[in-house]
Structures are given as C-alpha cells and as structure tokens.
Amino acid sequence: MSKNEFEEELLNNPEFANHMISGYCKEIAKHQEQIA
C-alpha cells in the first residue's frame, strides 16, 4: 500500500483509522510499561 492509498483509506474508512490509532496506542503503552 502506498502512502497516498494509506491516507485515502484513513480518510474514507473511520474503522480503519480507529484500528490504526488503537494499535498505535497499544504499542506506546507497551513501551511505557518497559520504561516504568
């Protein structure tokens, strides 16, 4: 998937965006736990 396709998917598909955001937040949380 190219960057443009990815951005279009984010704009056109709120569920995809939510999935990406929640996945990103989970990754951040994992790293936070490792640091703490």
PDB file of C-alpha atoms in Angstrom:
ATOM      1  CA  MET A   1       0.000   0.000   0.000  1.00  0.00           C
ATOM      2  CA  SER A   2       1.443   3.342  -0.984  1.00  0.00           C
ATOM      3  CA  LYS A   3       1.416   6.361   1.316  1.00  0.00           C
ATOM      4  CA  ASN A   4      -1.358   8.001  -0.729  1.00  0.00           C
ATOM      5  CA  GLU A   5      -3.511   4.878  -0.652  1.00  0.00           C
ATOM      6  CA  PHE A   6      -2.960   4.624   3.090  1.00  0.00           C
ATOM      7  CA  GLU A   7      -4.000   8.254   3.635  1.00  0.00           C
ATOM      8  CA  GLU A   8      -7.085   7.811   1.449  1.00  0.00           C
ATOM      9  CA  GLU A   9      -8.038   4.719   3.440  1.00  0.00           C
ATOM     10  CA  LEU A  10      -7.710   6.678   6.694  1.00  0.00           C
ATOM     11  CA  LEU A  11      -9.968   9.421   5.322  1.00  0.00           C
ATOM     12  CA  ASN A  12     -12.562   7.123   3.772  1.00  0.00           C
ATOM     13  CA  ASN A  13     -12.680   4.409   6.418  1.00  0.00           C
ATOM     14  CA  PRO A  14     -13.118   5.579  10.024  1.00  0.00           C
ATOM     15  CA  GLU A  15     -12.963   1.998  11.317  1.00  0.00           C
ATOM     16  CA  PHE A  16      -9.561   1.553   9.672  1.00  0.00           C
ATOM     17  CA  ALA A  17      -8.388   4.806  11.270  1.00  0.00           C
ATOM     18  CA  ASN A  18      -9.645   3.721  14.688  1.00  0.00           C
ATOM     19  CA  HIS A  19      -7.931   0.359  14.302  1.00  0.00           C
ATOM     20  CA  MET A  20      -4.652   2.054  13.400  1.00  0.00           C
ATOM     21  CA  ILE A  21      -4.915   4.519  16.294  1.00  0.00           C
ATOM     22  CA  SER A  22      -5.756   1.853  18.870  1.00  0.00           C
ATOM     23  CA  GLY A  23      -2.915  -0.339  17.633  1.00  0.00           C
ATOM     24  CA  TYR A  24      -0.539   2.593  17.863  1.00  0.00           C
ATOM     25  CA  CYS A  25      -1.695   3.420  21.393  1.00  0.00           C
ATOM     26  CA  LYS A  26      -1.176  -0.201  22.468  1.00  0.00           C
ATOM     27  CA  GLU A  27       2.397  -0.078  21.165  1.00  0.00           C
ATOM     28  CA  ILE A  28       3.023   3.163  23.057  1.00  0.00           C
ATOM     29  CA  ALA A  29       1.586   1.621  26.233  1.00  0.00           C
ATOM     30  CA  LYS A  30       3.916  -1.387  25.880  1.00  0.00           C
ATOM     31  CA  HIS A  31       6.933   0.903  25.660  1.00  0.00           C
ATOM     32  CA  GLN A  32       5.718   2.986  28.606  1.00  0.00           C
ATOM     33  CA  GLU A  33       5.478  -0.167  30.746  1.00  0.00           C
ATOM     34  CA  GLN A  34       9.016  -1.201  29.794  1.00  0.00           C
ATOM     35  CA  ILE A  35      10.358   2.202  30.849  1.00  0.00           C
ATOM     36  CA  ALA A  36       8.395   2.373  34.129  1.00  0.00           C
TER      37      ALA A  36
END
